[in-house]
Coordinates of C-alpha atoms in Angstrom, one line a residue:
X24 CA 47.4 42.5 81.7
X25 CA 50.1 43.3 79.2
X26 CA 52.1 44.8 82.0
X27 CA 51.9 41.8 84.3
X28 CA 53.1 39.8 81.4
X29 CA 56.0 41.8 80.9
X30 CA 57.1 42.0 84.1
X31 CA 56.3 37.8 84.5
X32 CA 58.9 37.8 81.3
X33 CA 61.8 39.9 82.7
X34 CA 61.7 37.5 86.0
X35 CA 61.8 34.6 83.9
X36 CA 64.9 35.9 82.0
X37 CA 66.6 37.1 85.1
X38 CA 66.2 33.7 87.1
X39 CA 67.4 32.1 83.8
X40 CA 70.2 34.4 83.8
X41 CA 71.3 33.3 87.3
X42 CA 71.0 29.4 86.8
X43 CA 73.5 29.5 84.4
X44 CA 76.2 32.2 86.1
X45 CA 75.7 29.6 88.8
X46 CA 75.6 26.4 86.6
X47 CA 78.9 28.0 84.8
X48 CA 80.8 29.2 88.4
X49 CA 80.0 25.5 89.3
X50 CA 81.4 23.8 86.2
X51 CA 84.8 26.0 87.1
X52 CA 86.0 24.3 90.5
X53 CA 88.3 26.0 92.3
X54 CA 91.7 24.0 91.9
X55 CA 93.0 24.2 95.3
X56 CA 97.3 23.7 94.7
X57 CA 100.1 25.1 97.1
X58 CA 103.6 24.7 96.8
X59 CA 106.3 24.6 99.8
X60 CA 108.6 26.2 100.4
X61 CA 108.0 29.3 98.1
X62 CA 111.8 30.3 98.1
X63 CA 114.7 28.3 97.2
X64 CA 118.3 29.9 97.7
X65 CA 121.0 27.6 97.3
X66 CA 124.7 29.2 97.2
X67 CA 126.6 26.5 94.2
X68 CA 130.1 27.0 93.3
X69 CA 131.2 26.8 89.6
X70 CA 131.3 23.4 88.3
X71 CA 129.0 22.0 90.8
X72 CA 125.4 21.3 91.0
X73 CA 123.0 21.0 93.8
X74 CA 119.6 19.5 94.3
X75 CA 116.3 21.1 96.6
X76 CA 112.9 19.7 97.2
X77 CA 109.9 21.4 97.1
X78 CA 106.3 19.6 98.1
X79 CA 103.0 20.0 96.2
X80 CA 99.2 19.7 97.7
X81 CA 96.7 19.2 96.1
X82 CA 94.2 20.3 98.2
X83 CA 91.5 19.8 95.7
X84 CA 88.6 17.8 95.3
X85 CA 89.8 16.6 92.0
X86 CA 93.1 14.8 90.2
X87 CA 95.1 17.1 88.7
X88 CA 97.5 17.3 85.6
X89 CA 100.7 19.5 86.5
X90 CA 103.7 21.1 84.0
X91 CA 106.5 22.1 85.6
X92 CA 108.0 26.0 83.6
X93 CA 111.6 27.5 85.0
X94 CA 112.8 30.6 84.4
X95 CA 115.7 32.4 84.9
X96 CA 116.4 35.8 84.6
X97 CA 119.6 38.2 85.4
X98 CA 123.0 37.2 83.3
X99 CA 125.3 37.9 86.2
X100 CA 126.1 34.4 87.3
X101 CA 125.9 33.0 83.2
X102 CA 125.7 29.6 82.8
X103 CA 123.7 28.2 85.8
X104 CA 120.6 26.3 84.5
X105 CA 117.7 24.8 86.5
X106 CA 115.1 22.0 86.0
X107 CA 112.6 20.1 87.8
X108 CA 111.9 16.4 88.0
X109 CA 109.7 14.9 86.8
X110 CA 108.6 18.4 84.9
X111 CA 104.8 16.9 84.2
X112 CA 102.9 14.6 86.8
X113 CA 99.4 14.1 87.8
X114 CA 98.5 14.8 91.8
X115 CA 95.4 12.3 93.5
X116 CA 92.8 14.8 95.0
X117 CA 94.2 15.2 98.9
X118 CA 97.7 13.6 97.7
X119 CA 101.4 15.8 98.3
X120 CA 104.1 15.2 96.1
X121 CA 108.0 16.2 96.7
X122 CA 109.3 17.2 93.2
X123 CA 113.2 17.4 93.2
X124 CA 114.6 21.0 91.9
X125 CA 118.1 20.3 90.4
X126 CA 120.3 23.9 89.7
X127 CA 123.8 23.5 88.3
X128 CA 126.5 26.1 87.5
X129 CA 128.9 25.4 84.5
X130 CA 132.8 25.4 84.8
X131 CA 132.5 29.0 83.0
X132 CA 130.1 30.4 85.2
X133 CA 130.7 33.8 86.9
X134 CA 130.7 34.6 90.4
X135 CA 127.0 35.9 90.7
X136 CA 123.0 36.6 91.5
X137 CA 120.5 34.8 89.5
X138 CA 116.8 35.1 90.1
X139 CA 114.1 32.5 88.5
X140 CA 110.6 31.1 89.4
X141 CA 109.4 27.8 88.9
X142 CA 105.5 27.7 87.8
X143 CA 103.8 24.2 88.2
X144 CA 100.9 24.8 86.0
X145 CA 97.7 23.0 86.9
X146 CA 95.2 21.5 85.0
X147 CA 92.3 18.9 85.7
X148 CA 93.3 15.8 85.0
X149 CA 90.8 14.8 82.3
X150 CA 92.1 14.2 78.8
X151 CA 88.9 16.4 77.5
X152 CA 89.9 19.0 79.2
X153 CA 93.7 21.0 78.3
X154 CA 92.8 24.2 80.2
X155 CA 94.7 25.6 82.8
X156 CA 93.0 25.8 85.8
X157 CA 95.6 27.6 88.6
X158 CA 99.4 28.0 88.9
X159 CA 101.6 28.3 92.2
X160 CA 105.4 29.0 92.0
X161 CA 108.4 29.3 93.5
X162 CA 111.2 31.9 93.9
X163 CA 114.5 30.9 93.1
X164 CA 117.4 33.3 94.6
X165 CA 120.6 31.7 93.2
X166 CA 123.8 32.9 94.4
X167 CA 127.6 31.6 92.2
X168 CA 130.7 31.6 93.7
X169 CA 134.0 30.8 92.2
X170 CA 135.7 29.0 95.1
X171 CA 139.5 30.0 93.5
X172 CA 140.5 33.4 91.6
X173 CA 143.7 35.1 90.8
X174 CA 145.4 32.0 89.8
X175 CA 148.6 32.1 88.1
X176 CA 149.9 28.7 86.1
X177 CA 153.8 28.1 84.8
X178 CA 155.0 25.6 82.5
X179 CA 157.8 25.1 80.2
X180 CA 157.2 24.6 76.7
X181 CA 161.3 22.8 76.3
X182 CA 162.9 21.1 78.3
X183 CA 166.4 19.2 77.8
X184 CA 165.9 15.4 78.5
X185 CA 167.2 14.2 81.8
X186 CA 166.5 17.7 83.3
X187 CA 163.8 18.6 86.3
X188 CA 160.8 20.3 85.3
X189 CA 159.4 22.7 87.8
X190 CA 155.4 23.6 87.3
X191 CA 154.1 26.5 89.5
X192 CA 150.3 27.0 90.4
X193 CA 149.0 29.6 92.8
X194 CA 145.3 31.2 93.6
X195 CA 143.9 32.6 96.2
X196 CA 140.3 31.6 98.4
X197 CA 137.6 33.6 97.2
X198 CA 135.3 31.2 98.9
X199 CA 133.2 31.6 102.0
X200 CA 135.0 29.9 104.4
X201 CA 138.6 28.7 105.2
X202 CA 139.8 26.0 103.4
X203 CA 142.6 23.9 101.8
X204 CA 143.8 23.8 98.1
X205 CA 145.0 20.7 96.2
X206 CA 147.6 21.9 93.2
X207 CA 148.5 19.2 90.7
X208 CA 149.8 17.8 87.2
X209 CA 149.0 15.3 84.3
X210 CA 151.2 15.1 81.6
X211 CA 150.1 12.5 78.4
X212 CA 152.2 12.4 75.6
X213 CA 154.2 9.8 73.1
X214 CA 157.2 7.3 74.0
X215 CA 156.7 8.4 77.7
X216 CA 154.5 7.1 79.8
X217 CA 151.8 9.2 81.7
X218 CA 152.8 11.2 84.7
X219 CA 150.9 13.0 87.7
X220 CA 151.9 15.4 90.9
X221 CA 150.3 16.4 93.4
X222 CA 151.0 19.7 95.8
X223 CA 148.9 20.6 98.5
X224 CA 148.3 23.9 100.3
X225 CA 148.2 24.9 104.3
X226 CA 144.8 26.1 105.7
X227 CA 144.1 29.3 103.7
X228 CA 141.8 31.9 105.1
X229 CA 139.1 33.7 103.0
X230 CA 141.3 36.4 100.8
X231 CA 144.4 34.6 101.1
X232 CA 146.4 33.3 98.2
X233 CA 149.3 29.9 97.7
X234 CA 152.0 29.1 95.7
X235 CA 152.8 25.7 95.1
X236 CA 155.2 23.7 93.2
X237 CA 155.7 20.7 91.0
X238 CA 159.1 19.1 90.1
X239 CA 159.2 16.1 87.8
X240 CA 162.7 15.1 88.4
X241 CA 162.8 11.7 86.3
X242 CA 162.0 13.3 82.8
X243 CA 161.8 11.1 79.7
X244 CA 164.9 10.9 77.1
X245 CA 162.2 11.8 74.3
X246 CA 158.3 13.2 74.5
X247 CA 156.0 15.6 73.3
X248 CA 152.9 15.7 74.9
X249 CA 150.2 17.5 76.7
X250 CA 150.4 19.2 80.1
X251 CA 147.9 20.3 82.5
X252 CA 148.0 22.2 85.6
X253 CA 145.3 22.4 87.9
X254 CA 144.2 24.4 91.4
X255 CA 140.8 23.7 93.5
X256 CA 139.5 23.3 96.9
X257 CA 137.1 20.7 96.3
X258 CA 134.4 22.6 96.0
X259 CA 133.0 22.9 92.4
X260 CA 135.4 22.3 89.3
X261 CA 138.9 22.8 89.2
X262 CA 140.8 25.7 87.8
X263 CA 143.0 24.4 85.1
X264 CA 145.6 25.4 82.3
X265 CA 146.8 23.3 79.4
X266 CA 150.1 23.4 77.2
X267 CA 152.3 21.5 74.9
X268 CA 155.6 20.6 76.2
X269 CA 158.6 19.0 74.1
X270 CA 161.5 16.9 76.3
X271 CA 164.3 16.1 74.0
X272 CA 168.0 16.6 74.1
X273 CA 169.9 19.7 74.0
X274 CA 171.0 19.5 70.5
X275 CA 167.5 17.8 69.3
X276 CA 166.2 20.9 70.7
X277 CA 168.7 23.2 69.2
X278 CA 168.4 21.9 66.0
X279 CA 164.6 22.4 66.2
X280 CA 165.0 26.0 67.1
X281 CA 167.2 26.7 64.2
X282 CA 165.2 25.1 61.5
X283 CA 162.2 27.4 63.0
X284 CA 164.0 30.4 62.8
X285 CA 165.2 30.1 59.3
X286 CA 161.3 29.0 58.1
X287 CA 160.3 32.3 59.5
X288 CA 162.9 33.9 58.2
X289 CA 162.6 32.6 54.3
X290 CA 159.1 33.8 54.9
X291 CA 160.0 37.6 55.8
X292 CA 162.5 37.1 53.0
X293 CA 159.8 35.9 50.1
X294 CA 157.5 38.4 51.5
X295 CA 160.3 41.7 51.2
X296 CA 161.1 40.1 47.4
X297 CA 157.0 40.0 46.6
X298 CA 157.0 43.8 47.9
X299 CA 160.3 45.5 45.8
X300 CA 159.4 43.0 42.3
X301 CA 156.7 45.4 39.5
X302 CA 153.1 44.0 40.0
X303 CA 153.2 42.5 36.7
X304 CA 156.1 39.7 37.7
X305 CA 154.6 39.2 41.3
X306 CA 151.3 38.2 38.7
X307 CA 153.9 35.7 36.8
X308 CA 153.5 37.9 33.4

């Protein structure tokens, strides 16, 4: 009798046991969430941005909470970030939703392979419960070009009122393709108003390089002011240089240069006095 007791108990415990695995594997649906595509690879040029879309299904039986999380690894195309929008949402049970995957490159950014994943983390869509349930992602294969390279700028820094000024700018395609390049100049600065020219290049084939030139022939009789020089292709940011440039008359101009020379040269003088005077009169005692 005691043995058929026993073995009545153990049963009893063992289909307990199994209501509540299965009770518990039950309560834990299986969130069903795909993503497509799974790889995104867009090619962006420095200075530019560029938008993808991916789609998610929800291909549960249940709403669903999602949270968008980017990253990026590899620091050999620095400055290129990546987001997606809108980063959270909530997905009907049997509804797809195209989620827009902006990537952008700053005007610093070097030519370069960056890798990143996007995880949409999903959750049920219930307030009570925070958990995450299931993630998909995507593979992001971002490649940075800088569409210009080798570039070479010149500008005056004085020039004699009246007198042409001739800017140079020059760079070479380090695109993918053939292409044309736009070379220009702005030039703000006091008692002168602002001035721009514009240069443009001949078809250039990948690995080829440009010179192009800039004269400002109708010059200002006074100005100082602030130059720059610029080189693109219209792809991505332009290349640019900045400087200070001075037009003024000759004599203006000589007169300048003179005063200069003789500050710098009172201040190698003070300095040799300082050195040969006992350390007790350079300390006024």
């Amino acid at each position: 009798m005691s043995r058929f007791l026993a073995t009545l108990t153990a049963v009893s415990i063992g289909v307990f046991l199994t209501l509540f695995n299965t009770g518990g594997s039950l309560a834990r649906e299986e969130v069903g969430l795909q993503v497509s595509p799974t790889v995104i690879s867009p090619t962006i040029a420095a200075g530019d941005e560029t938008r993808e879309t991916v789609v998610l299904h929800n291909l549960s039986g249940r709403a669903l909470g999602i949270r968008a999380k980017v990253e990026l690894s590899g620091v050999e195309g620095g400055g290129v970030t990546a987001g997606v929008e809108p980063a959270e949402m909530t997905i009907a049970a049997g509804e797809s939703v195209p989620v827009s995957v902006r990537v952008a490159a700053g005007r610093e950014a070097v030519a370069g392979r960056v890798d990143g994943t996007i995880l949409f983390l999903a959750a049920p869509a219930r307030e009570q419960d925070v958990s995450i349930a299931g993630q998909v992602g995507v593979n992001l294969e971002i490649e940075v070009i800088v569409p210009v390279d080798q570039t070479i700028f010149h500008t005056p820094h004085l020039v004699d009122a009246g007198s042409p000024i001739l800017f140079t700018v020059a760079g070479r395609n380090n695109g993918r393709f053939p292409t044309r390049m736009a070379g220009g100049m702005e030039y703000s600065g006091l008692l002168a108003r602002d001035r721009k020219l514009s240069a443009g290049s001949g078809e250039l084939a990948v690995g080829e390089s440009t010179s192009m030139r800039l004269v400002w022939a109708d010059t200002p009789a006074f100005s100082l002011g602030r130059v720059t020089l610029f080189i693109d292709t219209g792809v991505g940011a332009p290349v640019e240089h900045k400087a200070w440039l001075i037009i003024a008359p000759w004599r203006f101009l000589l007169a300048l240069a003179a005063v200069s020379l003789a500050a710098a040269a009172g201040m190698f003088a003070s300095a040799g006095v300082a050195n040969v005077l006992p350390p007790n009169w350079r300390k006024g005692q």
